[in-house]
Amino acid sequence: MQNTGLKTAAIEKISHKEYFNIAVSVDCVIFGYEEKQLKVLLIKSDLKEFEGLWSLLGDLVTPNENLDDAPYRVLLERTGLKDVYLEQVHSFGDVHRHPSGRVVTIAYYSLVNIKSHKLNLTDNELHWHNVAELNSMAFDHKLILDTCLQRLQEKVLEHPVVFNLLPEKFSLRELQDLYQAILGQELDRRNFRKRINLKNWLVDLNEMEEDVPHRPGKLYKLKSGLKKISTDLNRSKPVKTHLV
Amino acid sequence: MQNTGLKTAAIEKISHKEYFNIAVSVDCVIFGYEEKQLKVLLIKSDLKEFEGLWSLLGDLVTPNENLDDAPYRVLLERTGLKDVYLEQVHSFGDVHRHPSGRVVTIAYYSLVNIKSHKLNLTDNELHWHNVAELNSMAFDHKLILDTCLQRLQEKVLEHPVVFNLLPEKFSLRELQDLYQAILGQELDRRNFRKRINLKNWLVDLNEMEEDVPHRPGKLYKLKSGLKKISTDLNRSKPVKTHLV
DNA sequence: AAAGAATGTGTTTTAAGTACATATTATTAT
DNA sequence: ATAATAATATGTACTTAAAACACATTCTTT
């Protein structure tokens, strides 16, 4: 294997059984939002090593599917949703991360509107959990969750992705509550509105909230053309340096 | 496989041969810097499908090594260097990305000081290339390179990582040239110096450049404690929101 | 009709980014 | 030696964004 990279010597060994004993999986951190809480969809682990603990939804990548298609498949199977927002985050591959064998997993997070899909919650091993209240999880899934949450926090500051978690129409108050749930901190209402306005993401619908127990706020929706399903690998705009 | 995630049904299948026909590799985008040019270390592909093209240095992950250890091993074997800066960037796993079989690869970039190691350049299939002049490469390696360069560009704006590409002592001019090579754009000298000063990364050595064909500049070094070998997954500081 | 609670907007202060000019110090050419 | 050249070194004005903060408005509830 030395000094070959993926050159001939290594490639030849791909046909050798010894190099095929690492399995590849994907794990999905499926974020939702409800009642001012950021949620994550988890399933009860049924490994005896992790009895009582919760784990992310994942599956092995099959030989005939593209890596980035696997999390879509998992999501479709679990939630029935297509066209969800998905972003690849990081790969985890410590030798002993999975008790049953060597599994390298690629972590993705996705943003889904809890209301817009009927979970197979008859399968009562599948539940939404408050992200803020989660402690230990099965496998290294707490680390994966934390890593994905961190990525999400960075993402929402500059990109209009949180709208995948909201209904079509929403008030600025709802939007701010969502940002606060994701970022884990209180935001100043006046500065928040200024900032969001500056981003130019929203359309004023000239409608008002209804059935709220207080003064109704104006309703907005995301500008058409800004809704993203997945993250482009290739950046369209040049880097903002702040160093010029 | 349906509706199982990594639950029992799937885990049981890990012992089935059919799920072990995906190989896992790592590919390293090894960045260097010389003569005001950002360089990348490449090897000639010896696959007949990619005759004459260059490819990244990589290798299959062995069953008994942690995923994140594999790129260190590749670097050690290729350059003899330990303690290089390494960052995992993205995974690539399209079904047909490798002509010889199904290989999911995890891409890393690393930053090495070209001068500080003796490449095994007797192996004359290993060469430093100007990143700016590279066009097609073997496999999907051009996409991997572009993705890693993009990540590097974002990284250097906020984190003191470029110093892994420089000698211990350097002038601000050298530092600016390096930033320009990485970012692919000219920077204003006065604003650049102000910005770098604001970061508080450097120590003034009270020494001057020598053997330069012009007025010598002052020499600096990175403040001790700032040199990073690898990127922490877990952020130490809270998110800067700019939304408060 | 008054109190309470949430919406909606604006101003001041501070920090950072951008654009731009001049003096200084060494080398090179005359 | 002197002048020209080229790079270092530093400062100032302008613009934009972030942060801190206050008041009036509208609807619900008492």
Coordinates of C-alpha atoms (C1' of nucleotides) in Angstrom, one line a residue:
Chain A
M1 CA 0.0 0.0 0.0
Q2 CA 2.9 2.4 0.5
N3 CA 3.4 5.3 -1.8
T4 CA 0.6 4.4 -4.1
G5 CA -2.3 6.6 -3.2
L6 CA -5.2 5.4 -5.3
K7 CA -2.8 4.1 -7.9
T8 CA -2.6 0.7 -9.3
A9 CA -1.4 -1.1 -6.3
A10 CA -4.2 0.2 -4.2
I11 CA -6.8 -0.2 -6.9
E12 CA -5.9 -3.8 -7.4
K13 CA -6.6 -4.4 -3.8
I14 CA -10.0 -3.0 -4.1
S15 CA -10.9 -6.4 -5.4
H16 CA -9.4 -8.0 -2.3
K17 CA -11.9 -8.9 0.4
E18 CA -9.7 -7.4 3.1
Y19 CA -10.5 -3.8 1.9
F20 CA -14.2 -4.3 2.0
N21 CA -14.9 -4.7 5.6
I22 CA -15.8 -1.1 6.3
A23 CA -19.4 -0.3 5.8
V24 CA -20.6 3.2 4.9
S25 CA -23.7 4.7 6.4
V26 CA -25.4 8.1 6.5
D27 CA -27.0 9.6 9.6
C28 CA -29.6 12.4 9.4
V29 CA -30.1 15.0 11.9
I30 CA -33.7 15.9 11.1
F31 CA -34.5 19.3 12.6
G32 CA -38.0 20.5 13.2
Y33 CA -39.5 23.4 15.0
E34 CA -42.6 23.6 17.2
E35 CA -43.7 25.7 20.2
K36 CA -40.6 27.8 20.2
Q37 CA -38.4 24.7 20.5
L38 CA -35.9 23.3 18.0
K39 CA -36.6 19.6 17.7
V40 CA -34.8 16.6 16.3
L41 CA -36.4 13.4 15.1
L42 CA -35.0 10.3 16.9
I43 CA -35.6 6.6 17.0
K44 CA -35.1 4.4 20.0
S45 CA -31.9 2.3 19.7
D46 CA -32.5 -1.3 19.8
L47 CA -28.9 -2.3 20.3
K48 CA -28.6 -3.9 23.7
E49 CA -25.4 -1.8 24.1
F50 CA -27.5 1.4 23.9
E51 CA -30.7 0.2 25.6
G52 CA -33.0 3.2 26.4
L53 CA -30.9 5.6 24.4
W54 CA -32.0 7.4 21.3
S55 CA -30.3 7.5 17.9
L56 CA -30.4 9.4 14.7
L57 CA -32.1 8.1 11.6
G58 CA -29.6 6.5 9.3
D59 CA -29.0 3.6 7.0
L60 CA -26.2 1.9 5.2
V61 CA -25.4 3.3 1.8
T62 CA -26.3 0.8 -0.9
P63 CA -23.8 0.0 -3.6
N64 CA -25.9 1.4 -6.3
E65 CA -26.9 4.8 -4.9
N66 CA -24.9 8.0 -4.8
L67 CA -23.8 9.0 -1.4
D68 CA -25.8 12.2 -1.4
D69 CA -28.9 10.3 -2.4
A70 CA -28.9 8.1 0.7
P71 CA -30.1 10.7 3.2
Y72 CA -32.9 11.6 0.8
R73 CA -33.9 8.0 0.8
V74 CA -33.8 7.8 4.6
L75 CA -35.9 10.9 4.8
L76 CA -38.5 9.7 2.3
E77 CA -38.8 6.4 4.1
R78 CA -39.1 8.0 7.5
T79 CA -41.2 11.1 6.9
G80 CA -42.6 10.6 3.5
L81 CA -41.1 14.0 2.6
K82 CA -39.4 14.8 -0.7
D83 CA -37.6 18.1 -1.5
V84 CA -36.4 18.6 2.0
Y85 CA -33.4 20.8 2.7
L86 CA -30.3 18.7 3.2
E87 CA -26.7 19.6 3.9
Q88 CA -23.7 17.3 4.3
V89 CA -21.8 18.2 7.4
H90 CA -19.0 15.8 8.5
S91 CA -17.9 12.2 8.4
F92 CA -17.3 10.2 11.5
G93 CA -15.1 7.1 11.4
D94 CA -13.5 6.1 14.7
V95 CA -12.7 2.4 14.7
H96 CA -15.0 1.6 17.7
R97 CA -17.8 4.1 17.1
H98 CA -20.2 1.3 16.2
P99 CA -20.3 -1.8 18.5
S100 CA -21.3 -4.2 15.7
G101 CA -18.6 -3.5 13.2
R102 CA -16.6 -0.9 11.4
V103 CA -19.0 1.7 10.1
V104 CA -17.9 5.1 8.7
T105 CA -20.9 7.4 8.7
I106 CA -21.5 10.7 6.8
A107 CA -23.7 13.1 8.7
Y108 CA -26.3 15.3 7.2
Y109 CA -28.8 17.7 8.7
S110 CA -32.1 18.4 7.2
L111 CA -34.8 21.0 7.9
V112 CA -38.4 19.9 7.8
N113 CA -41.7 21.4 8.6
I114 CA -43.2 19.3 11.4
K115 CA -46.7 20.1 10.5
S116 CA -46.5 19.4 6.8
H117 CA -46.0 15.7 7.0
K118 CA -47.7 12.8 8.7
L119 CA -45.0 10.9 10.5
N120 CA -45.4 7.2 10.8
L121 CA -45.8 7.9 14.5
T122 CA -47.8 4.7 14.8
D123 CA -44.3 3.5 14.9
N124 CA -44.0 4.9 18.4
E125 CA -40.3 4.4 18.6
L126 CA -40.0 7.6 16.5
H127 CA -40.3 10.9 18.3
W128 CA -39.5 14.5 18.2
H129 CA -37.1 15.6 20.9
N130 CA -36.1 19.1 22.2
V131 CA -32.6 19.6 21.1
A132 CA -31.8 21.7 24.1
E133 CA -32.8 18.9 26.5
L134 CA -30.9 16.0 24.9
N135 CA -28.0 14.6 26.8
S136 CA -26.6 11.2 26.0
M137 CA -27.5 9.4 22.8
A138 CA -26.6 6.1 21.2
F139 CA -23.3 5.7 19.4
D140 CA -21.5 9.0 18.8
H141 CA -24.8 10.5 17.9
K142 CA -24.6 13.3 20.4
L143 CA -21.4 14.5 18.9
I144 CA -22.9 14.3 15.4
L145 CA -26.0 16.2 16.6
D146 CA -23.8 18.9 18.2
T147 CA -21.7 19.2 15.1
C148 CA -24.7 19.6 12.9
L149 CA -26.3 22.1 15.2
Q150 CA -23.2 24.1 15.1
R151 CA -23.2 24.1 11.3
L152 CA -26.8 25.1 11.2
Q153 CA -26.1 28.0 13.6
E154 CA -23.5 29.3 11.2
K155 CA -25.6 28.7 8.2
V156 CA -28.7 30.6 9.3
L157 CA -26.7 33.8 9.9
E158 CA -26.1 34.2 6.2
H159 CA -28.5 32.0 4.3
P160 CA -32.2 31.8 4.1
V161 CA -32.7 28.2 5.1
V162 CA -34.8 28.5 8.3
F163 CA -37.9 28.9 6.2
N164 CA -37.9 25.2 5.6
L165 CA -38.9 24.9 9.3
L166 CA -41.8 27.4 9.1
P167 CA -45.2 27.5 7.4
E168 CA -45.6 29.3 4.2
K169 CA -46.8 32.4 6.0
F170 CA -45.3 33.7 9.2
S171 CA -44.9 36.8 11.3
L172 CA -41.6 38.4 12.2
R173 CA -42.2 37.3 15.7
E174 CA -42.4 33.7 14.7
L175 CA -39.2 34.1 12.7
Q176 CA -37.4 35.6 15.6
D177 CA -38.5 32.9 18.0
L178 CA -37.2 30.3 15.5
Y179 CA -33.8 32.1 15.3
Q180 CA -33.6 32.2 19.0
A181 CA -34.3 28.5 19.3
I182 CA -31.6 27.7 16.8
L183 CA -29.0 30.1 18.2
G184 CA -29.9 29.5 21.8
Q185 CA -29.9 33.1 22.7
E186 CA -32.3 36.0 23.0
L187 CA -32.2 38.6 20.2
D188 CA -33.2 42.3 20.3
R189 CA -36.4 42.6 18.4
R190 CA -35.7 46.0 16.8
N191 CA -32.2 45.0 15.6
F192 CA -33.4 41.6 14.4
R193 CA -36.1 43.2 12.2
K194 CA -33.6 45.7 10.8
R195 CA -31.2 42.9 10.0
I196 CA -33.8 40.7 8.4
N197 CA -35.0 43.6 6.4
L198 CA -31.5 44.3 5.2
K199 CA -31.2 40.7 3.9
N200 CA -34.2 41.3 1.6
W201 CA -35.4 37.8 1.9
L202 CA -39.1 38.5 2.7
V203 CA -42.2 39.6 0.9
D204 CA -44.9 41.5 2.9
L205 CA -48.1 39.7 2.2
N206 CA -50.3 42.6 3.5
E207 CA -52.1 40.0 5.6
M208 CA -52.4 39.8 9.4
E209 CA -52.1 37.0 11.8
E210 CA -55.4 35.5 13.0
D211 CA -56.4 33.7 16.1
V212 CA -53.5 35.0 18.2
P213 CA -54.2 36.1 21.8
H214 CA -52.6 39.5 21.3
R215 CA -52.2 42.2 18.7
P216 CA -51.8 40.4 15.4
G217 CA -48.6 40.9 13.4
K218 CA -48.1 41.3 9.7
L219 CA -47.5 38.1 7.7
Y220 CA -44.6 37.5 5.4
K221 CA -43.4 34.8 3.1
L222 CA -40.0 34.0 1.7
K223 CA -39.3 35.7 -1.7
S224 CA -39.7 33.3 -4.5
G225 CA -36.4 32.0 -5.9
L226 CA -34.7 31.9 -2.5
K227 CA -36.0 28.5 -1.3
K228 CA -33.2 26.1 -1.4
I229 CA -33.4 22.3 -1.4
S230 CA -29.7 21.5 -1.1
T231 CA -26.5 23.4 -0.7
D232 CA -24.5 24.0 -3.8
L233 CA -21.0 22.9 -3.5
N234 CA -19.8 25.6 -5.8
R235 CA -20.1 29.1 -4.5
S236 CA -21.7 31.5 -6.9
K237 CA -20.3 34.7 -5.3
P238 CA -16.6 35.5 -4.6
V239 CA -15.3 35.4 -1.0
K240 CA -16.0 38.4 1.0
T241 CA -12.6 39.1 2.4
H242 CA -12.9 42.1 4.6
L243 CA -9.2 42.3 3.9
V244 CA -9.1 44.4 0.8
Chain B
M1 CA -33.6 -2.5 4.8
Q2 CA -36.7 -0.3 4.9
N3 CA -37.5 1.7 8.0
T4 CA -34.7 0.3 10.0
G5 CA -32.0 2.9 10.1
L6 CA -29.1 1.4 11.8
K7 CA -31.3 -0.8 13.9
T8 CA -31.2 -4.5 14.2
A9 CA -32.3 -5.4 10.7
A10 CA -29.5 -3.3 9.2
I11 CA -26.9 -4.2 11.6
E12 CA -27.5 -7.9 11.0
K13 CA -26.8 -7.2 7.4
I14 CA -23.4 -5.7 8.2
S15 CA -22.2 -9.3 8.4
H16 CA -23.6 -9.9 4.9
K17 CA -21.1 -9.6 2.1
E18 CA -23.4 -7.5 0.0
Y19 CA -22.9 -4.5 2.2
F20 CA -19.2 -4.6 2.1
N21 CA -18.6 -3.7 -1.4
I22 CA -18.0 0.0 -0.9
A23 CA -14.5 1.0 -0.1
V24 CA -13.6 4.0 1.9
S25 CA -10.7 6.2 1.0
V26 CA -9.2 9.6 2.1
D27 CA -7.9 12.2 -0.4
C28 CA -5.5 14.9 0.7
V29 CA -5.3 18.3 -0.8
I30 CA -1.8 19.2 0.3
F31 CA -1.3 22.9 0.0
G32 CA 2.1 24.5 -0.1
Y33 CA 3.3 28.0 -0.9
E34 CA 6.3 29.1 -2.9
E35 CA 7.2 32.2 -5.0
K36 CA 3.9 33.9 -4.4
Q37 CA 1.9 30.9 -5.7
L38 CA -0.4 28.5 -3.9
K39 CA 0.7 25.0 -4.7
V40 CA -0.8 21.6 -4.4
L41 CA 1.1 18.3 -4.2
L42 CA -0.1 15.9 -6.9
I43 CA 0.9 12.5 -8.3
K44 CA 0.6 11.2 -11.8
S45 CA -2.4 9.0 -12.2
D46 CA -1.5 5.6 -13.5
L47 CA -5.0 4.5 -14.3
K48 CA -5.3 4.1 -18.0
E49 CA -8.6 5.9 -17.8
F50 CA -6.8 9.0 -16.6
E51 CA -3.6 8.8 -18.5
G52 CA -1.6 12.0 -18.3
L53 CA -3.8 13.5 -15.6
W54 CA -2.8 14.3 -12.0
S55 CA -4.5 13.1 -8.9
L56 CA -4.5 13.9 -5.2
L57 CA -2.7 11.8 -2.7
G58 CA -4.9 9.4 -1.1
D59 CA -5.3 5.9 0.1
L60 CA -7.9 3.4 1.3
V61 CA -8.8 3.6 4.9
T62 CA -7.6 0.4 6.6
P63 CA -10.0 -1.5 8.9
N64 CA -8.0 -0.8 12.0
E65 CA -7.3 2.9 11.8
N66 CA -9.6 5.8 12.7
L67 CA -10.9 7.7 9.7
D68 CA -9.1 10.9 10.8
D69 CA -5.8 9.1 11.2
A70 CA -5.7 8.0 7.6
P71 CA -4.8 11.4 6.1
Y72 CA -2.0 11.8 8.7
R73 CA -0.7 8.4 7.6
V74 CA -0.8 9.4 3.9
L75 CA 1.0 12.6 4.7
L76 CA 3.6 10.9 6.7
E77 CA 4.3 8.4 4.0
R78 CA 4.4 11.1 1.3
T79 CA 6.2 14.0 2.9
G80 CA 7.7 12.6 6.0
L81 CA 5.9 15.3 7.9
K82 CA 4.2 14.9 11.3
D83 CA 2.1 17.5 13.0
V84 CA 0.7 19.0 9.9
Y85 CA -2.4 21.1 9.9
L86 CA -5.3 19.0 8.6
E87 CA -9.0 19.7 8.2
Q88 CA -11.7 17.4 7.0
V89 CA -13.8 19.1 4.4
H90 CA -16.3 16.9 2.5
S91 CA -17.2 13.4 1.4
F92 CA -17.6 12.4 -2.2
G93 CA -19.5 9.3 -3.1
D94 CA -21.1 9.3 -6.5
V95 CA -21.5 5.7 -7.8
H96 CA -19.2 6.2 -10.8
R97 CA -16.6 8.5 -9.4
H98 CA -14.0 5.8 -9.4
P99 CA -13.7 3.6 -12.6
S100 CA -12.4 0.6 -10.7
G101 CA -15.1 0.2 -8.1
R102 CA -17.3 1.9 -5.6
V103 CA -15.2 4.1 -3.5
V104 CA -16.5 6.8 -1.1
T105 CA -13.8 9.2 -0.4
I106 CA -13.4 11.7 2.5
A107 CA -11.5 14.8 1.5
Y108 CA -9.1 16.7 3.7
Y109 CA -6.8 19.6 3.1
S110 CA -3.5 20.2 4.8
L111 CA -1.1 23.0 5.0
V112 CA 2.6 22.3 4.8
N113 CA 5.8 24.3 4.6
I114 CA 7.3 23.3 1.3
K115 CA 10.8 24.1 2.5
S116 CA 10.7 22.2 5.8
H117 CA 10.5 18.7 4.3
K118 CA 12.4 16.7 1.9
L119 CA 9.9 15.3 -0.5
N120 CA 10.6 11.9 -2.0
L121 CA 11.0 13.7 -5.3
T122 CA 13.2 11.0 -6.5
D123 CA 9.8 9.6 -7.1
N124 CA 9.4 12.0 -10.0
E125 CA 5.7 11.3 -10.4
L126 CA 5.2 13.6 -7.3
H127 CA 5.1 17.3 -8.0
W128 CA 4.0 20.6 -6.7
H129 CA 1.5 22.4 -9.0
N130 CA 0.2 25.9 -9.2
V131 CA -3.4 25.7 -8.0
A132 CA -4.3 28.6 -10.2
E133 CA -3.1 26.8 -13.3
L134 CA -4.8 23.4 -12.8
N135 CA -7.5 22.4 -15.1
S136 CA -8.6 18.9 -15.5
M137 CA -7.5 16.2 -13.0
A138 CA -8.1 12.5 -12.6
F139 CA -11.3 11.2 -11.0
D140 CA -13.4 14.0 -9.4
H141 CA -10.3 15.5 -8.0
K142 CA -10.7 18.9 -9.5
L143 CA -14.0 19.2 -7.7
I144 CA -12.4 18.0 -4.5
L145 CA -9.6 20.5 -4.9
D146 CA -12.0 23.4 -5.6
T147 CA -14.1 22.4 -2.6
C148 CA -11.1 22.4 -0.3
L149 CA -9.7 25.6 -1.7
Q150 CA -13.1 27.2 -1.0
R151 CA -13.0 26.0 2.5
L152 CA -9.4 27.2 3.0
Q153 CA -10.4 30.6 1.7
E154 CA -13.2 30.9 4.3
K155 CA -11.0 29.5 7.0
V156 CA -8.1 32.0 6.6
L157 CA -10.3 35.0 7.0
E158 CA -11.0 34.2 10.7
H159 CA -8.4 31.7 11.8
P160 CA -4.6 31.8 12.0
V161 CA -3.9 28.8 9.9
V162 CA -1.8 30.2 7.0
F163 CA 1.3 30.3 9.2
N164 CA 1.6 26.6 8.6
L165 CA 2.6 27.6 5.0
L166 CA 5.3 30.1 6.1
P167 CA 8.7 30.0 7.7
E168 CA 8.9 30.7 11.4
K169 CA 9.8 34.4 10.7
F170 CA 8.2 36.4 8.0
S171 CA 7.4 39.9 7.0
L172 CA 4.0 41.4 6.6
R173 CA 4.6 41.6 2.9
E174 CA 5.2 37.9 2.7
L175 CA 2.0 37.3 4.7
Q176 CA 0.0 39.5 2.4
D177 CA 1.4 37.8 -0.7
L178 CA 0.3 34.5 0.8
Y179 CA -3.2 35.8 1.5
Q180 CA -3.5 37.1 -2.0
A181 CA -2.4 33.8 -3.4
I182 CA -5.0 31.9 -1.4
L183 CA -7.8 34.4 -2.0
G184 CA -7.0 35.0 -5.6
Q185 CA -7.3 38.7 -5.3
E186 CA -5.2 41.8 -4.6
L187 CA -5.5 43.4 -1.2
D188 CA -4.8 46.9 -0.1
R189 CA -1.6 46.9 1.9
R190 CA -2.7 49.5 4.5
N191 CA -6.0 47.9 5.2
F192 CA -4.5 44.5 5.3
R193 CA -2.0 45.5 7.9
K194 CA -4.6 47.2 10.0
R195 CA -6.8 44.1 9.9
I196 CA -4.0 41.7 10.7
N197 CA -3.0 44.0 13.6
L198 CA -6.6 43.9 14.9
K199 CA -6.5 40.1 15.0
N200 CA -3.6 40.2 17.4
W201 CA -2.0 37.1 16.0
L202 CA 1.6 38.3 15.6
V203 CA 4.6 39.1 17.7
D204 CA 7.0 41.8 16.4
L205 CA 10.5 40.2 16.5
N206 CA 12.4 43.5 16.3
E207 CA 14.4 41.9 13.5
M208 CA 14.6 42.9 9.9
E209 CA 14.5 40.9 6.6
E210 CA 18.0 40.2 5.2
D211 CA 19.1 39.5 1.7
V212 CA 16.1 41.1 0.0
P213 CA 16.7 43.3 -3.0
H214 CA 14.8 46.2 -1.5
R215 CA 14.2 48.0 1.8
P216 CA 13.9 45.2 4.4
G217 CA 10.7 44.8 6.3
K218 CA 10.2 44.0 9.9
L219 CA 10.0 40.3 10.8
Y220 CA 7.1 38.8 12.8
K221 CA 6.2 35.4 14.1
L222 CA 2.9 33.8 15.2
K223 CA 2.1 34.3 18.8
S224 CA 2.7 31.2 20.8
G225 CA -0.4 29.2 21.6
L226 CA -2.1 30.0 18.3
K227 CA -0.5 27.4 16.2
K228 CA -3.1 24.7 15.4
I229 CA -2.5 21.3 14.2
S230 CA -6.1 20.2 13.6
T231 CA -9.5 21.8 13.8
D232 CA -11.5 21.3 16.9
L233 CA -14.9 20.0 16.1
N234 CA -16.4 21.7 19.1
R235 CA -16.3 25.4 19.0
S236 CA -14.9 27.1 22.1
K237 CA -16.6 30.5 21.6
P238 CA -20.3 31.1 21.1
V239 CA -21.7 32.0 17.7
K240 CA -21.3 35.6 16.7
T241 CA -24.8 36.3 15.6
H242 CA -24.8 40.0 14.5
L243 CA -28.4 39.6 15.2
V244 CA -28.7 40.6 18.8
Chain C
dA1 C1' -62.9 52.5 30.1
dA2 C1' -58.5 51.2 31.9
dA3 C1' -54.7 48.0 32.1
dG4 C1' -51.8 44.8 29.9
dA5 C1' -49.1 42.8 26.3
dA6 C1' -47.4 42.5 22.0
dT7 C1' -46.5 44.9 17.5
dG8 C1' -44.1 48.5 14.9
dT9 C1' -40.7 52.0 14.1
dG10 C1' -36.6 55.4 14.9
dT11 C1' -32.3 57.6 17.0
dT12 C1' -27.8 57.7 18.9
dT13 C1' -23.4 55.6 19.7
dT14 C1' -19.7 52.7 18.6
dA15 C1' -17.0 49.7 15.8
dA16 C1' -15.5 48.0 11.5
dG17 C1' -14.7 48.3 6.5
dT18 C1' -13.2 51.1 2.4
dA19 C1' -10.7 54.4 -0.1
dC20 C1' -6.9 56.9 -0.4
dA21 C1' -1.8 60.0 0.3
dT22 C1' 2.5 60.9 2.1
dA23 C1' 6.9 60.2 4.4
dT24 C1' 10.8 56.9 5.1
dT25 C1' 14.5 53.7 4.0
dA26 C1' 17.0 50.8 1.5
dT27 C1' 18.8 49.5 -3.4
dT28 C1' 20.1 50.5 -8.1
dA29 C1' 21.6 53.4 -11.8
dT30 C1' 23.9 57.5 -13.4
Chain D
dA1 C1' 28.3 61.0 -4.6
dT2 C1' 23.8 61.9 -6.2
dA3 C1' 19.4 61.0 -8.1
dA4 C1' 15.9 57.8 -9.3
dT5 C1' 13.5 53.8 -8.0
dA6 C1' 11.0 50.6 -5.3
dA7 C1' 9.4 48.9 -1.3
dT8 C1' 8.2 49.7 3.8
dA9 C1' 5.6 52.2 7.2
dT10 C1' 1.9 54.9 8.9
dG11 C1' -2.4 58.0 9.1
dT12 C1' -7.0 60.3 7.9
dA13 C1' -11.6 60.9 6.1
dC14 C1' -15.7 58.5 4.6
dT15 C1' -19.1 55.0 4.6
dT16 C1' -21.5 51.2 6.4
dA17 C1' -22.9 47.9 9.8
dA18 C1' -23.7 46.6 14.6
dA19 C1' -25.3 47.6 19.4
dA20 C1' -27.9 49.9 22.8
dC21 C1' -31.8 51.9 23.7
dA22 C1' -37.3 54.5 23.9
dC23 C1' -41.7 55.5 22.6
dA24 C1' -46.1 55.2 20.2
dT25 C1' -49.7 51.9 18.4
dT26 C1' -53.1 48.2 18.3
dC27 C1' -55.5 44.6 20.0
dT28 C1' -57.2 41.6 24.1
dT29 C1' -58.6 41.1 28.7
dT30 C1' -60.3 42.8 33.0

